[in-house]
Coordinates of C-alpha atoms and ligand atoms in Angstrom, one line a residue:
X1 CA 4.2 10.7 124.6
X2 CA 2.4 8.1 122.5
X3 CA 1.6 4.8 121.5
X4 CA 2.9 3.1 119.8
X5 CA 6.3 4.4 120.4
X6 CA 8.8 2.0 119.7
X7 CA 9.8 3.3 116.6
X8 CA 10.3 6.9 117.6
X9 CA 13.2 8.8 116.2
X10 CA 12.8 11.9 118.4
X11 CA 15.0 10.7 121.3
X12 CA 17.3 10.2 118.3
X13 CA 16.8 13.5 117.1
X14 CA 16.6 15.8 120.7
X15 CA 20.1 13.9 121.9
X16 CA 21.7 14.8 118.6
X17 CA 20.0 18.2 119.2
X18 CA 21.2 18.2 122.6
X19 CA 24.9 17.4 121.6
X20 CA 24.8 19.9 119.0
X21 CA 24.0 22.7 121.3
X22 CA 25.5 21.8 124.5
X23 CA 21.9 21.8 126.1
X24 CA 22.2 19.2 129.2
X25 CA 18.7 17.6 129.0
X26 CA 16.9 14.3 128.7
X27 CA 14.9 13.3 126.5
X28 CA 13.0 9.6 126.3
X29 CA 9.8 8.2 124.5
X30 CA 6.9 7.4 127.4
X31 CA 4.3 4.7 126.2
X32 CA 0.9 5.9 127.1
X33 CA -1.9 3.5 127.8
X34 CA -5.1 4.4 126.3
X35 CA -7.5 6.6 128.0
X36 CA -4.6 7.8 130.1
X37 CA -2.7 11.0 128.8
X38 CA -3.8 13.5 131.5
X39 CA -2.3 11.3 134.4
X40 CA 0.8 10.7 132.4
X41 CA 1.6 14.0 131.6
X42 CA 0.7 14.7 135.4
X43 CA 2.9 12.3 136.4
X44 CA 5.6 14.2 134.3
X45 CA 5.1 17.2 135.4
X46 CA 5.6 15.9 138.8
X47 CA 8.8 14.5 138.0
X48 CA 10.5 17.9 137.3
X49 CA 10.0 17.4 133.7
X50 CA 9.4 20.7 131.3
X51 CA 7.6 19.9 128.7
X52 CA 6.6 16.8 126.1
X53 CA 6.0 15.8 122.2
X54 CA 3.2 14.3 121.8
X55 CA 2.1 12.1 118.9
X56 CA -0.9 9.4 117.5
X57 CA -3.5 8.8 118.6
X58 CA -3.3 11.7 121.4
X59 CA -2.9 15.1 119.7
X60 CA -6.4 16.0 120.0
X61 CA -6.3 15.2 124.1
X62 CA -2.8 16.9 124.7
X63 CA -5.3 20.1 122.3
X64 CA -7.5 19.8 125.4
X65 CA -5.6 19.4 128.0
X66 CA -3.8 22.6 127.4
X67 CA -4.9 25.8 129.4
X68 CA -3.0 28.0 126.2
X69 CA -2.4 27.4 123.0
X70 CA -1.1 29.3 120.6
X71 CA -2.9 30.4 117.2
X72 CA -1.3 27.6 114.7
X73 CA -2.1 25.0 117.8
X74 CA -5.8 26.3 118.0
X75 CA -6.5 26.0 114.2
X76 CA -5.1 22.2 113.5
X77 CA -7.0 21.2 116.7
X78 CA -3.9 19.4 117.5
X79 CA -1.1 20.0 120.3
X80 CA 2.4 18.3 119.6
X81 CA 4.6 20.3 121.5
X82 CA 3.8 20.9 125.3
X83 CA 5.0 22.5 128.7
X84 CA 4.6 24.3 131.7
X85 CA 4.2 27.7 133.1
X86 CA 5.2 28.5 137.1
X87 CA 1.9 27.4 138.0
X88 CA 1.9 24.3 136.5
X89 CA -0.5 25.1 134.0
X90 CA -0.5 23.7 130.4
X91 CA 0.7 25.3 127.4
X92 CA 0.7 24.0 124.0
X93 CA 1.5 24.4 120.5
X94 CA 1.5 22.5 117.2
X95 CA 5.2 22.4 115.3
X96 CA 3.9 20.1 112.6
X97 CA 2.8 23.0 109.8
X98 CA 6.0 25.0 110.2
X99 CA 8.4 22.0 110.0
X100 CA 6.6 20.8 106.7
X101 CA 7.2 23.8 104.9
X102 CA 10.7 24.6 106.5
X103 CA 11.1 21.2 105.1
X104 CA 9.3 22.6 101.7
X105 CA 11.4 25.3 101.2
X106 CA 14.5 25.4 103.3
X107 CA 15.6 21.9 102.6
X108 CA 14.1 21.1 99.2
X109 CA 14.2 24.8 97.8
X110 CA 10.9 24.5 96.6
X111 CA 8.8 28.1 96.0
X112 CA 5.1 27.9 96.8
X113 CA 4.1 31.0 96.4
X114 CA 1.8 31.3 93.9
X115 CA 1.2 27.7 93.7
X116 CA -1.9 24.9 93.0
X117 CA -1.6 22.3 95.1
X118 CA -2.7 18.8 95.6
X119 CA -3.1 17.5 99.4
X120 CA -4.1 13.9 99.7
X121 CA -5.8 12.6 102.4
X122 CA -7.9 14.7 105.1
X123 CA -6.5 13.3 108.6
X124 CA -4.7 15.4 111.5
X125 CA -1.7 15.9 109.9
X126 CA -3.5 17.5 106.8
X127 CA -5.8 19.6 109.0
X128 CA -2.3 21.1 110.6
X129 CA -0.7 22.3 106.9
X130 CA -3.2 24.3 105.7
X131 CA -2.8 27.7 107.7
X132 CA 0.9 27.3 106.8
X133 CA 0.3 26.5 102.9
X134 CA -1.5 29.9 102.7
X135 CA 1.2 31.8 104.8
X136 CA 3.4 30.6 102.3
X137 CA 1.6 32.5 99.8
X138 CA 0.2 29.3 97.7
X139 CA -2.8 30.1 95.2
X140 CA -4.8 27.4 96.1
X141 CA -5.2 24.2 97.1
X142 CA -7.3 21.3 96.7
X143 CA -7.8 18.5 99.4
X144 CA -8.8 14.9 98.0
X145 CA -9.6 12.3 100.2
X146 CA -11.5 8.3 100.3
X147 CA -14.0 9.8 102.6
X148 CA -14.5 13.0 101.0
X149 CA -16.5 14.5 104.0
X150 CA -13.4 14.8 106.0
X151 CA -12.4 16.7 103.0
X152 CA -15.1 19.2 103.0
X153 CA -15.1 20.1 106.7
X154 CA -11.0 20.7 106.5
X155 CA -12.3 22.5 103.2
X156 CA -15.3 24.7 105.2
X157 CA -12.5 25.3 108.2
X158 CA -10.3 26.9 106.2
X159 CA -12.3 28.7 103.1
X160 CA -11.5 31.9 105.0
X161 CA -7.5 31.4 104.0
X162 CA -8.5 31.5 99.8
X163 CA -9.2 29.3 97.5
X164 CA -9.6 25.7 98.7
X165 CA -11.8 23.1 97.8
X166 CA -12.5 18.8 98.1
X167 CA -12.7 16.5 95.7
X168 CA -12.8 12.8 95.5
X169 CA -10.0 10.8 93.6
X170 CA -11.9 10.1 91.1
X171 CA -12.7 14.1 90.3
X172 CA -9.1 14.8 89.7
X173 CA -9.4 13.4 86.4
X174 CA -8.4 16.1 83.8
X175 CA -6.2 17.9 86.7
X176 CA -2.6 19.1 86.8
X177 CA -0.4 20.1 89.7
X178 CA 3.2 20.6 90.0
X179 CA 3.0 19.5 93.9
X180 CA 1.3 16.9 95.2
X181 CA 1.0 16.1 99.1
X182 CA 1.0 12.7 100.6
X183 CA -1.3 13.1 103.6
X184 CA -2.5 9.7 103.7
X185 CA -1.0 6.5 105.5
X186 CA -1.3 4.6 102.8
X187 CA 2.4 4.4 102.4
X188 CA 2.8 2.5 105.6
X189 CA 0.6 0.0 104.1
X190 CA 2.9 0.3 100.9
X191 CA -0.5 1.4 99.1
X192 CA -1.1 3.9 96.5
X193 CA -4.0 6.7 96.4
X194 CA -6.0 6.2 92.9
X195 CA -4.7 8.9 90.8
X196 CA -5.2 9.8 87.1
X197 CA -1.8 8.6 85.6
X198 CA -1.0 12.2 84.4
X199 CA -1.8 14.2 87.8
X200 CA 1.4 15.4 88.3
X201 CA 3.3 18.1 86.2
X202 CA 6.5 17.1 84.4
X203 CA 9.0 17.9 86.8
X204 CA 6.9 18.3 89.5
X205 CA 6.9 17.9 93.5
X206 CA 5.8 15.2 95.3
X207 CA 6.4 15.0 98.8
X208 CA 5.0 11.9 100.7
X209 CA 4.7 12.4 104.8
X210 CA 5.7 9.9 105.7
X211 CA 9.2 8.2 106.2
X212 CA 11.0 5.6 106.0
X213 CA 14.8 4.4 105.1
X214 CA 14.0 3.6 101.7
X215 CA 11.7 5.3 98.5
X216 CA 8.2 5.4 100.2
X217 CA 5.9 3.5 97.1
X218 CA 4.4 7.5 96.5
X219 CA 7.9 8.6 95.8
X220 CA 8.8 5.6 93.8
X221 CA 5.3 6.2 91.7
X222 CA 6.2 10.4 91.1
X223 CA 9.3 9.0 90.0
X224 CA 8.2 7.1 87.5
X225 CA 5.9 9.9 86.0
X226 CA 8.5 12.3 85.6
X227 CA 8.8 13.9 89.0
X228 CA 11.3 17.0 89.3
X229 CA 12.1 16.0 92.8
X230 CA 10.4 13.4 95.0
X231 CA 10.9 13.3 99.0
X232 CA 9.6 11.8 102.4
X233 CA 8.9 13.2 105.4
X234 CA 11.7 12.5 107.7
X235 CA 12.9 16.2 107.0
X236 CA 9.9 17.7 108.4
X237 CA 9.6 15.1 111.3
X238 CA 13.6 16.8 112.3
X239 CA 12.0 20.4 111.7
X240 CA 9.0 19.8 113.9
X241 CA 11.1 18.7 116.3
X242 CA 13.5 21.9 116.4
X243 CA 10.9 23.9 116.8
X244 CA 9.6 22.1 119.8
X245 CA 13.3 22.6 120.8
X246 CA 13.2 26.0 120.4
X247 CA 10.2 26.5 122.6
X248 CA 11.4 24.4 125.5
X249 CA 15.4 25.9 125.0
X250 CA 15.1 29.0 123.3
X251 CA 18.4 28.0 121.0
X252 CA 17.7 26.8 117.5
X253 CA 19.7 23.6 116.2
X254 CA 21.0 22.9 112.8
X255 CA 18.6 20.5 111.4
X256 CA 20.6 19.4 108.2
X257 CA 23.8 17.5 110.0
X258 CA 20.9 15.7 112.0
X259 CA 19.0 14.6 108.5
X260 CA 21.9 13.4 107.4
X261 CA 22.8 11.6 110.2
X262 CA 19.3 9.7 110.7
X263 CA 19.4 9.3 106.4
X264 CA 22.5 7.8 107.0
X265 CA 21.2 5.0 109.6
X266 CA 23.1 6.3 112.6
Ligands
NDP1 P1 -4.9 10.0 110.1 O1 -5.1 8.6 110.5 O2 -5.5 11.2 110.8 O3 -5.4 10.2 108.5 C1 -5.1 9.1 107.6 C2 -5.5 9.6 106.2 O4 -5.2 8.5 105.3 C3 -7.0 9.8 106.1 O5 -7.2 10.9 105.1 C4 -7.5 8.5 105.5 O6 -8.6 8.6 104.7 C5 -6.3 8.1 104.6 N1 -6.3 6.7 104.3 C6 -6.0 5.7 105.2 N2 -6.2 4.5 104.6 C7 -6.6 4.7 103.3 C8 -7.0 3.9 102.3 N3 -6.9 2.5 102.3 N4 -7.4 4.5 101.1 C9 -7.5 5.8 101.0 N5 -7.1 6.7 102.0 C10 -6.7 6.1 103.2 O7 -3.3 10.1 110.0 P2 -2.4 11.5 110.1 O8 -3.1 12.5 109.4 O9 -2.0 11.7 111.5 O10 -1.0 11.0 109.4 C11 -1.0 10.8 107.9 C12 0.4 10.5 107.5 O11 1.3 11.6 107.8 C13 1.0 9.2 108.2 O12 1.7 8.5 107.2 C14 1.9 9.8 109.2 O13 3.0 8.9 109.5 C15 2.4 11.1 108.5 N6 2.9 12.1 109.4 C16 4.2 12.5 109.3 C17 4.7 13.5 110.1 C18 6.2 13.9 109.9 O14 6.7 14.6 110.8 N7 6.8 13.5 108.9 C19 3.9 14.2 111.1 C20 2.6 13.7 111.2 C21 2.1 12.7 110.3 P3 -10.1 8.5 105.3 O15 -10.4 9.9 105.9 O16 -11.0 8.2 104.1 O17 -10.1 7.4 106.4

């Protein structure tokens, strides 16, 4: 459930799932009109259907539509992954954080335990990896964004998980970090935060959210400062979405064959 939603891979991803796992289900994107996510998933529900993703802009209503939520869901103030109990109530989580680092450090072996690191940006899908960073054991992190107030309040949220802070961009002058998180959509505009030239450790991480079928323009910028490894976000977008798969199944997929497969254009 979103909009827009033309350009969703999670049919993709839930059929290849499906397949994989002999689960006999159907899964299809629903376009929903502004202002008009509680009907629609009403209308699901009364179509025998068990549960929904749900993605931009209605994360936040899908949060307060649900009756439960679970701890993760509660703290990103964000619902992705929805269904329903006997009664028909509305139960929800958020699979974003743990498909990030799944992504992190199943598929790109990186360790952050013990770790500084730089998050970019300051928007939902930011607001959703923090608890997880910590779980993962990082040191700290610090959270830079254009309108650094966003920044701050993630910042005040979460200053009960360790050592976290906000800065603008142009604070980071003088700063090292050997990950850096792309949290912003400035990709999808093909647009560049403004870092210091040297931000980024010799071989470090970056890892841009977002996704496409070519080097996002963060990737192509770690690369040319010396960056160990440099990745999108189409791994965790396949890791959220076996999670959700998990809930509403209770069998885990193989994610791998099904990165490969969408890396691979089918
Ligand atoms: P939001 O709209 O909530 O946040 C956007 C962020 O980008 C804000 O911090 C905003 O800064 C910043 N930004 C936008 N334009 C500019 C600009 N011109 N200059 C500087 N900063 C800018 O988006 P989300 O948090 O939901 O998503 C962020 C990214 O993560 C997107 O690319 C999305 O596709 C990706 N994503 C990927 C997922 C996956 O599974 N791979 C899952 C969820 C998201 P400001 O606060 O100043 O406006």
């Amino acid at each position: 459930m979103g909009s827009p939603i033309a350009h969703s891979k999670s049919p993709a991803i839930h059929a290849a799932f499906a397949e994989q796992t002999g689960q006999q289900m159907a899964y299809q994107a629903v376009l929903v009109p502004a202002g008009g996510f509680r009907e629609a998933l009403a209308a699901l529900y009364e179509q025998g259907c068990k549960g929904a993703n749900v993605t931009l802009p209605f994360k936040h209503e899908a949060w307060l539509a649900c009756s439960e939520r679970t701890d993760r869901a509660d703290r990103a103030g964000a619902v992705n992954t929805v269904w329903f109990d006997e009664q028909g109530h509305i139960l929800g989580d958020n699979t974003d954080g743990v498909g990030f680092i799944r992504d992190l450090t199943h598929n790109l072996g990186c360790t952050l335990a013990g770790r500084d690191i730089l998050v970019l940006g300051a928007g939902g899908a930011v607001r959703g990896i923090i608890d997880p960073l910590f779980d993962a054991g990082i040191e700290s992190v610090v959270i830079a964004n254009r309108t650094v107030d966003r920044a701050e309040a993630i910042a005040a949220a979460f200053s009960d998980r360790g050592s976290i802070r906000a800065s603008t961009y142009a604070d980071l002058a003088g700063q090292r970090f050997s990950v850096i998180i792309n949290g912003t959509s400035l990709s999808l505009q093909n647009a560049l935060p403004p870092l210091p030239e040297d931000i980024l450790e010799p071989c470090g991480l970056a890892y841009d959210m977002m996704y496409s079928n070519k080097p996002t323009i963060f990737m192509q910028w770690a690369q040319a400062r010396g960056a160990g490894r440099a990745a999108d976000g189409l791994g965790m977008l396949v890791e959220q979405a076996a999670e959700s798969f998990y809930i509403w199944r209770g069998v885990r997929p193989q994610t791998g064959p099904v990165i490969e497969k969408l890396r691979a254009g089918d």
